[in-house]
Amino acid sequence: MHVSEKSDDTGRSPSGYEPAASPYDQPTERIGGGSGAQLPRTDDELDADRSRTAHPTEKLTGYPGDTTTASRTEPAYDDSATRAIPVAGTDRTATPAEVRPEVVPERRGTLDLGLLILRVSVGAIVLVHGLQKLTGWFDGPGLSGFQEIVAGSGYDQARLLSILGAVGEVAGGALLILGLATPLAGAAVLAVMINAWLVRQVGEPGLQFFAPTGVEYETLLVLASASIILTGPGRIAVDGGRGWARRPFIGSFLALAIGIGGAAALWIFLNGADPFA
């Protein structure tokens, strides 16, 4: 009798041997999250699988102040500290618009001291000469004597010019000492000294520079007054708190033009002599 070696319906061999189960049986159905897991076969299954296995740190955090992102670990921005600045002398706190950065004072070294010495020196010299002409102090000619000097220098309207010249020197010198209305005071002194330079130059033929007959003294005062106009009075002055007094710019050029233009107009229309003839 012939016995068949074919296995029965249960998959067992006639000898009774049963093979052990292997993880490599049907491998495409055992990759991923545990026993019985299967690979996603559609896009929807792939998205669902990603949402289950994605690491929490892969989620994007929201912008500061955003409370809709549950996985955000950073604290929201809080500007309460900037809103809690107390206002001196009151019981309220400053608003963000009232908060201003601290202003650091500019460092000028000895600049203001130097400008004070320059201003006072020029102002005092001009003031004394003006008092000589206006009042006759310090062995001056007085107003009548100064009028004769003006007329002898070739000016028309000698009476008016002598008064204006004397008052201009006194007022301009005093204002320079105080550092008050410095650009205008410097312009007045500049106009007077330019005309004094021209009068001195007309008195001697050709260009004369060195004292006592030359224009050395007048040249120095012209340049000093122009320098004061351009630099401003500095902080040690009545105008020291003004911005243009510490950092002059456009106004200084305007005052300089007024002084030079006024001096030229006085000489051209009321004298007319050629100072270099």
mmCIF file of N, CA, C and O in Angstrom, residues 135-191:
data_model
loop_
_atom_site.group_PDB
_atom_site.id
_atom_site.type_symbol
_atom_site.label_atom_id
_atom_site.label_comp_id
_atom_site.label_asym_id
_atom_site.label_seq_id
_atom_site.Cartn_x
_atom_site.Cartn_y
_atom_site.Cartn_z
ATOM 1 N N THR A 135 31.348 159.358 23.140
ATOM 2 C CA THR A 135 31.351 160.166 24.365
ATOM 3 C C THR A 135 32.628 160.964 24.570
ATOM 4 O O THR A 135 32.661 161.859 25.424
ATOM 5 N N GLY A 136 33.679 160.654 23.842
ATOM 6 C CA GLY A 136 34.955 161.339 24.057
ATOM 7 C C GLY A 136 35.773 160.741 25.177
ATOM 8 O O GLY A 136 36.830 161.285 25.543
ATOM 9 N N TRP A 137 35.333 159.606 25.772
ATOM 10 C CA TRP A 137 36.109 158.961 26.836
ATOM 11 C C TRP A 137 37.424 158.410 26.272
ATOM 12 O O TRP A 137 37.572 158.208 25.077
ATOM 13 N N PHE A 138 38.341 158.116 27.180
ATOM 14 C CA PHE A 138 39.638 157.509 26.844
ATOM 15 C C PHE A 138 40.375 158.350 25.786
ATOM 16 O O PHE A 138 40.962 157.822 24.830
ATOM 17 N N ASP A 139 40.306 159.673 25.964
ATOM 18 C CA ASP A 139 40.995 160.610 25.064
ATOM 19 C C ASP A 139 40.504 160.489 23.628
ATOM 20 O O ASP A 139 41.280 160.622 22.668
ATOM 21 N N GLY A 140 39.200 160.220 23.465
ATOM 22 C CA GLY A 140 38.634 160.092 22.124
ATOM 23 C C GLY A 140 38.219 161.425 21.538
ATOM 24 O O GLY A 140 38.155 162.445 22.236
ATOM 25 N N PRO A 141 37.897 161.450 20.238
ATOM 26 C CA PRO A 141 37.523 162.694 19.566
ATOM 27 C C PRO A 141 36.113 163.152 19.879
ATOM 28 O O PRO A 141 35.760 164.310 19.589
ATOM 29 N N GLY A 142 35.284 162.280 20.435
ATOM 30 C CA GLY A 142 33.891 162.647 20.657
ATOM 31 C C GLY A 142 33.112 162.594 19.357
ATOM 32 O O GLY A 142 33.654 162.320 18.276
ATOM 33 N N LEU A 143 31.825 162.835 19.449
ATOM 34 C CA LEU A 143 30.967 162.702 18.272
ATOM 35 C C LEU A 143 31.278 163.762 17.218
ATOM 36 O O LEU A 143 31.297 163.465 16.009
ATOM 37 N N SER A 144 31.514 165.011 17.642
ATOM 38 C CA SER A 144 31.820 166.072 16.669
ATOM 39 C C SER A 144 33.160 165.840 15.989
ATOM 40 O O SER A 144 33.300 166.019 14.766
ATOM 41 N N GLY A 145 34.155 165.416 16.753
ATOM 42 C CA GLY A 145 35.458 165.128 16.148
ATOM 43 C C GLY A 145 35.385 163.946 15.202
ATOM 44 O O GLY A 145 36.037 163.924 14.150
ATOM 45 N N PHE A 146 34.617 162.947 15.559
ATOM 46 C CA PHE A 146 34.474 161.781 14.675
ATOM 47 C C PHE A 146 33.759 162.164 13.392
ATOM 48 O O PHE A 146 34.070 161.645 12.323
ATOM 49 N N GLN A 147 32.799 163.116 13.471
ATOM 50 C CA GLN A 147 32.096 163.572 12.268
ATOM 51 C C GLN A 147 33.085 164.228 11.301
ATOM 52 O O GLN A 147 32.997 164.029 10.080
ATOM 53 N N GLU A 148 34.020 164.997 11.808
ATOM 54 C CA GLU A 148 35.023 165.613 10.953
ATOM 55 C C GLU A 148 35.917 164.557 10.292
ATOM 56 O O GLU A 148 36.297 164.702 9.130
ATOM 57 N N ILE A 149 36.249 163.513 11.037
ATOM 58 C CA ILE A 149 37.071 162.437 10.466
ATOM 59 C C ILE A 149 36.315 161.746 9.326
ATOM 60 O O ILE A 149 36.888 161.459 8.267
ATOM 61 N N VAL A 150 35.024 161.491 9.522
ATOM 62 C CA VAL A 150 34.209 160.828 8.503
ATOM 63 C C VAL A 150 34.106 161.701 7.251
ATOM 64 O O VAL A 150 34.242 161.228 6.111
ATOM 65 N N ALA A 151 33.857 162.976 7.440
ATOM 66 C CA ALA A 151 33.757 163.887 6.291
ATOM 67 C C ALA A 151 35.096 163.991 5.569
ATOM 68 O O ALA A 151 35.146 164.030 4.318
ATOM 69 N N GLY A 152 36.190 164.034 6.311
ATOM 70 C CA GLY A 152 37.509 164.114 5.691
ATOM 71 C C GLY A 152 37.891 162.845 4.952
ATOM 72 O O GLY A 152 38.781 162.859 4.090
ATOM 73 N N SER A 153 37.243 161.747 5.259
ATOM 74 C CA SER A 153 37.531 160.477 4.577
ATOM 75 C C SER A 153 36.766 160.338 3.267
ATOM 76 O O SER A 153 36.918 159.328 2.579
ATOM 77 N N GLY A 154 35.921 161.352 2.935
ATOM 78 C CA GLY A 154 35.231 161.335 1.654
ATOM 79 C C GLY A 154 33.811 160.815 1.699
ATOM 80 O O GLY A 154 33.200 160.606 0.642
ATOM 81 N N TYR A 155 33.236 160.610 2.874
ATOM 82 C CA TYR A 155 31.866 160.108 2.970
ATOM 83 C C TYR A 155 30.856 161.248 2.826
ATOM 84 O O TYR A 155 31.076 162.360 3.342
ATOM 85 N N ASP A 156 29.757 160.967 2.153
ATOM 86 C CA ASP A 156 28.589 161.847 2.207
ATOM 87 C C ASP A 156 27.787 161.522 3.473
ATOM 88 O O ASP A 156 27.955 160.453 4.069
ATOM 89 N N GLN A 157 26.913 162.430 3.860
ATOM 90 C CA GLN A 157 26.088 162.247 5.061
ATOM 91 C C GLN A 157 26.965 161.933 6.279
ATOM 92 O O GLN A 157 26.740 160.970 7.020
ATOM 93 N N ALA A 158 27.975 162.767 6.475
ATOM 94 C CA ALA A 158 28.951 162.509 7.537
ATOM 95 C C ALA A 158 28.311 162.510 8.915
ATOM 96 O O ALA A 158 28.694 161.718 9.787
ATOM 97 N N ARG A 159 27.351 163.411 9.147
ATOM 98 C CA ARG A 159 26.698 163.481 10.453
ATOM 99 C C ARG A 159 25.993 162.177 10.784
ATOM 100 O O ARG A 159 26.168 161.610 11.872
ATOM 101 N N LEU A 160 25.188 161.654 9.843
ATOM 102 C CA LEU A 160 24.447 160.414 10.069
ATOM 103 C C LEU A 160 25.398 159.235 10.226
ATOM 104 O O LEU A 160 25.224 158.398 11.125
ATOM 105 N N LEU A 161 26.413 159.182 9.382
ATOM 106 C CA LEU A 161 27.339 158.050 9.441
ATOM 107 C C LEU A 161 28.168 158.061 10.717
ATOM 108 O O LEU A 161 28.500 156.995 11.255
ATOM 109 N N SER A 162 28.512 159.229 11.213
ATOM 110 C CA SER A 162 29.289 159.272 12.453
ATOM 111 C C SER A 162 28.471 158.736 13.630
ATOM 112 O O SER A 162 28.992 158.011 14.489
ATOM 113 N N ILE A 163 27.184 159.064 13.657
ATOM 114 C CA ILE A 163 26.321 158.546 14.729
ATOM 115 C C ILE A 163 26.139 157.039 14.592
ATOM 116 O O ILE A 163 26.287 156.296 15.577
ATOM 117 N N LEU A 164 25.832 156.609 13.385
ATOM 118 C CA LEU A 164 25.629 155.173 13.169
ATOM 119 C C LEU A 164 26.901 154.380 13.450
ATOM 120 O O LEU A 164 26.856 153.287 14.039
ATOM 121 N N GLY A 165 28.041 154.915 13.045
ATOM 122 C CA GLY A 165 29.302 154.210 13.272
ATOM 123 C C GLY A 165 29.638 154.088 14.742
ATOM 124 O O GLY A 165 30.044 153.010 15.224
ATOM 125 N N ALA A 166 29.462 155.186 15.502
ATOM 126 C CA ALA A 166 29.783 155.163 16.932
ATOM 127 C C ALA A 166 28.828 154.242 17.694
ATOM 128 O O ALA A 166 29.264 153.428 18.538
ATOM 129 N N VAL A 167 27.532 154.362 17.400
ATOM 130 C CA VAL A 167 26.550 153.503 18.073
ATOM 131 C C VAL A 167 26.763 152.038 17.690
ATOM 132 O O VAL A 167 26.642 151.126 18.531
ATOM 133 N N GLY A 168 27.082 151.810 16.433
ATOM 134 C CA GLY A 168 27.325 150.434 15.988
ATOM 135 C C GLY A 168 28.488 149.785 16.708
ATOM 136 O O GLY A 168 28.423 148.610 17.099
ATOM 137 N N GLU A 169 29.554 150.545 16.930
ATOM 138 C CA GLU A 169 30.698 149.984 17.650
ATOM 139 C C GLU A 169 30.366 149.720 19.115
ATOM 140 O O GLU A 169 30.748 148.678 19.663
ATOM 141 N N VAL A 170 29.690 150.633 19.755
ATOM 142 C CA VAL A 170 29.346 150.460 21.180
ATOM 143 C C VAL A 170 28.389 149.286 21.363
ATOM 144 O O VAL A 170 28.612 148.408 22.216
ATOM 145 N N ALA A 171 27.310 149.286 20.581
ATOM 146 C CA ALA A 171 26.317 148.212 20.716
ATOM 147 C C ALA A 171 26.888 146.863 20.295
ATOM 148 O O ALA A 171 26.701 145.842 20.985
ATOM 149 N N GLY A 172 27.612 146.851 19.175
ATOM 150 C CA GLY A 172 28.193 145.586 18.709
ATOM 151 C C GLY A 172 29.206 145.023 19.679
ATOM 152 O O GLY A 172 29.224 143.808 19.953
ATOM 153 N N GLY A 173 30.059 145.892 20.238
ATOM 154 C CA GLY A 173 31.053 145.406 21.195
ATOM 155 C C GLY A 173 30.412 144.864 22.462
ATOM 156 O O GLY A 173 30.819 143.817 22.988
ATOM 157 N N ALA A 174 29.386 145.571 22.980
ATOM 158 C CA ALA A 174 28.718 145.110 24.201
ATOM 159 C C ALA A 174 28.004 143.784 23.977
ATOM 160 O O ALA A 174 28.050 142.879 24.836
ATOM 161 N N LEU A 175 27.343 143.635 22.840
ATOM 162 C CA LEU A 175 26.631 142.383 22.553
ATOM 163 C C LEU A 175 27.605 141.216 22.366
ATOM 164 O O LEU A 175 27.296 140.078 22.750
ATOM 165 N N LEU A 176 28.763 141.466 21.789
ATOM 166 C CA LEU A 176 29.754 140.397 21.646
ATOM 167 C C LEU A 176 30.260 139.935 23.007
ATOM 168 O O LEU A 176 30.464 138.738 23.236
ATOM 169 N N ILE A 177 30.467 140.878 23.925
ATOM 170 C CA ILE A 177 30.916 140.500 25.270
ATOM 171 C C ILE A 177 29.874 139.624 25.957
ATOM 172 O O ILE A 177 30.214 138.616 26.594
ATOM 173 N N LEU A 178 28.611 139.987 25.813
ATOM 174 C CA LEU A 178 27.535 139.223 26.447
ATOM 175 C C LEU A 178 27.231 137.925 25.696
ATOM 176 O O LEU A 178 26.679 136.993 26.282
ATOM 177 N N GLY A 179 27.558 137.850 24.445
ATOM 178 C CA GLY A 179 27.158 136.702 23.638
ATOM 179 C C GLY A 179 25.671 136.729 23.338
ATOM 180 O O GLY A 179 25.019 135.693 23.298
ATOM 181 N N LEU A 180 25.138 137.911 23.087
ATOM 182 C CA LEU A 180 23.713 138.097 22.822
ATOM 183 C C LEU A 180 23.535 138.574 21.380
ATOM 184 O O LEU A 180 24.195 139.528 20.967
ATOM 185 N N ALA A 181 22.632 137.899 20.638
ATOM 186 C CA ALA A 181 22.430 138.233 19.218
ATOM 187 C C ALA A 181 23.778 138.284 18.508
ATOM 188 O O ALA A 181 24.059 139.203 17.729
ATOM 189 N N THR A 182 24.595 137.297 18.752
ATOM 190 C CA THR A 182 25.983 137.310 18.295
ATOM 191 C C THR A 182 26.136 137.453 16.776
ATOM 192 O O THR A 182 26.992 138.228 16.335
ATOM 193 N N PRO A 183 25.362 136.730 15.951
ATOM 194 C CA PRO A 183 25.548 136.905 14.505
ATOM 195 C C PRO A 183 25.311 138.335 14.035
ATOM 196 O O PRO A 183 26.078 138.859 13.221
ATOM 197 N N LEU A 184 24.264 138.996 14.559
ATOM 198 C CA LEU A 184 23.976 140.373 14.159
ATOM 199 C C LEU A 184 25.016 141.338 14.722
ATOM 200 O O LEU A 184 25.427 142.292 14.043
ATOM 201 N N ALA A 185 25.447 141.113 15.953
ATOM 202 C CA ALA A 185 26.490 141.960 16.535
ATOM 203 C C ALA A 185 27.787 141.811 15.757
ATOM 204 O O ALA A 185 28.473 142.814 15.471
ATOM 205 N N GLY A 186 28.124 140.588 15.414
ATOM 206 C CA GLY A 186 29.327 140.377 14.622
ATOM 207 C C GLY A 186 29.226 141.011 13.249
ATOM 208 O O GLY A 186 30.211 141.545 12.722
ATOM 209 N N ALA A 187 28.028 140.981 12.643
ATOM 210 C CA ALA A 187 27.837 141.598 11.325
ATOM 211 C C ALA A 187 28.013 143.115 11.406
ATOM 212 O O ALA A 187 28.604 143.738 10.507
ATOM 213 N N ALA A 188 27.510 143.745 12.470
ATOM 214 C CA ALA A 188 27.664 145.191 12.642
ATOM 215 C C ALA A 188 29.136 145.568 12.805
ATOM 216 O O ALA A 188 29.629 146.523 12.173
ATOM 217 N N VAL A 189 29.852 144.826 13.646
ATOM 218 C CA VAL A 189 31.280 145.099 13.840
ATOM 219 C C VAL A 189 32.046 144.858 12.544
ATOM 220 O O VAL A 189 32.953 145.630 12.183
ATOM 221 N N LEU A 190 31.680 143.809 11.815
ATOM 222 C CA LEU A 190 32.358 143.506 10.551
ATOM 223 C C LEU A 190 32.182 144.648 9.550
ATOM 224 O O LEU A 190 33.149 145.053 8.879
ATOM 225 N N ALA A 191 30.970 145.178 9.419
ATOM 226 C CA ALA A 191 30.718 146.278 8.476
ATOM 227 C C ALA A 191 31.522 147.521 8.851
ATOM 228 O O ALA A 191 32.123 148.182 7.981
#
